[in-house]
Amino acid sequence: MTKSMAISYAEDNIRVIALCPGATKTDMMDVVDQSFLNRIPMKRMATTKEIAGTAAFLASDDAGLLLEQLF
């Protein structure tokens, strides 16, 4: 869907990018045990600050050439 929308809106200079974070450290995820974390390549969950920072970058002019990407 991201690719299709990106192609449709590119002529109007509208970028379509999907932000699909994996496991994110929140209160709800406090019950996760180490065996779950061991299956994550970095052995840790993302923080909400990291997700927000990525979203801010993707929405900025600095990411102006990114199109139809999944992050």
Short mmCIF file of C-alpha atoms in Angstrom, two decimals:
data_model
loop_
_atom_site.label_atom_id
_atom_site.label_comp_id
_atom_site.label_asym_id
_atom_site.label_seq_id
_atom_site.Cartn_x
_atom_site.Cartn_y
_atom_site.Cartn_z
CA MET A 1 0.00 0.00 0.00
CA THR A 2 2.87 2.40 0.79
CA LYS A 3 4.41 1.95 -2.66
CA SER A 4 1.08 2.38 -4.44
CA MET A 5 0.26 5.56 -2.52
CA ALA A 6 3.77 6.94 -3.02
CA ILE A 7 3.48 6.51 -6.78
CA SER A 8 0.01 8.07 -6.80
CA TYR A 9 0.99 11.18 -4.84
CA ALA A 10 4.60 11.73 -6.00
CA GLU A 11 3.54 14.15 -8.76
CA ASP A 12 1.98 16.37 -6.09
CA ASN A 13 5.25 16.34 -4.10
CA ILE A 14 3.61 14.31 -1.33
CA ARG A 15 5.84 11.68 0.24
CA VAL A 16 4.42 8.46 1.65
CA ILE A 17 6.54 6.73 4.26
CA ALA A 18 5.57 4.00 6.72
CA LEU A 19 7.02 3.95 10.23
CA CYS A 20 6.72 0.40 11.54
CA PRO A 21 8.67 0.08 14.78
CA GLY A 22 9.13 -3.28 16.38
CA ALA A 23 8.82 -3.84 20.09
CA THR A 24 8.71 -0.51 21.92
CA LYS A 25 9.44 -0.06 25.62
CA THR A 26 6.23 1.03 27.30
CA ASP A 27 4.58 0.17 30.60
CA MET A 28 2.63 -2.56 28.83
CA MET A 29 5.88 -4.23 27.74
CA ASP A 30 7.35 -4.41 31.27
CA VAL A 31 6.29 -8.06 31.49
CA VAL A 32 8.52 -9.12 28.58
CA ASP A 33 11.20 -11.59 29.58
CA GLN A 34 14.81 -11.83 28.40
CA SER A 35 14.07 -14.65 25.94
CA PHE A 36 11.96 -12.19 23.93
CA LEU A 37 14.73 -9.59 23.94
CA ASN A 38 17.28 -12.20 22.85
CA ARG A 39 15.39 -12.57 19.56
CA ILE A 40 15.81 -8.85 18.79
CA PRO A 41 19.10 -8.17 16.95
CA MET A 42 20.01 -5.22 19.24
CA LYS A 43 18.81 -7.15 22.33
CA ARG A 44 16.62 -4.25 23.44
CA MET A 45 13.35 -2.54 22.62
CA ALA A 46 13.04 0.86 20.99
CA THR A 47 12.16 3.78 23.22
CA THR A 48 9.28 6.12 22.55
CA LYS A 49 11.84 8.94 22.26
CA GLU A 50 13.63 7.05 19.47
CA ILE A 51 10.36 6.47 17.62
CA ALA A 52 9.40 10.15 17.98
CA GLY A 53 12.83 11.25 16.75
CA THR A 54 12.57 9.01 13.70
CA ALA A 55 9.08 10.34 12.94
CA ALA A 56 10.29 13.94 13.28
CA PHE A 57 13.17 13.28 10.89
CA LEU A 58 10.93 11.56 8.34
CA ALA A 59 8.51 14.49 8.44
CA SER A 60 11.30 17.04 8.01
CA ASP A 61 12.76 18.54 4.86
CA ASP A 62 15.97 16.60 5.60
CA ALA A 63 14.15 13.45 4.47
CA GLY A 64 12.82 15.13 1.35
CA LEU A 65 14.22 12.53 -1.04
CA LEU A 66 12.83 9.52 0.80
CA LEU A 67 9.84 8.00 -0.93
CA GLU A 68 7.92 4.76 -0.36
CA GLN A 69 10.21 3.59 2.41
CA LEU A 70 9.46 1.41 5.41
CA PHE A 71 11.18 2.30 8.66
#
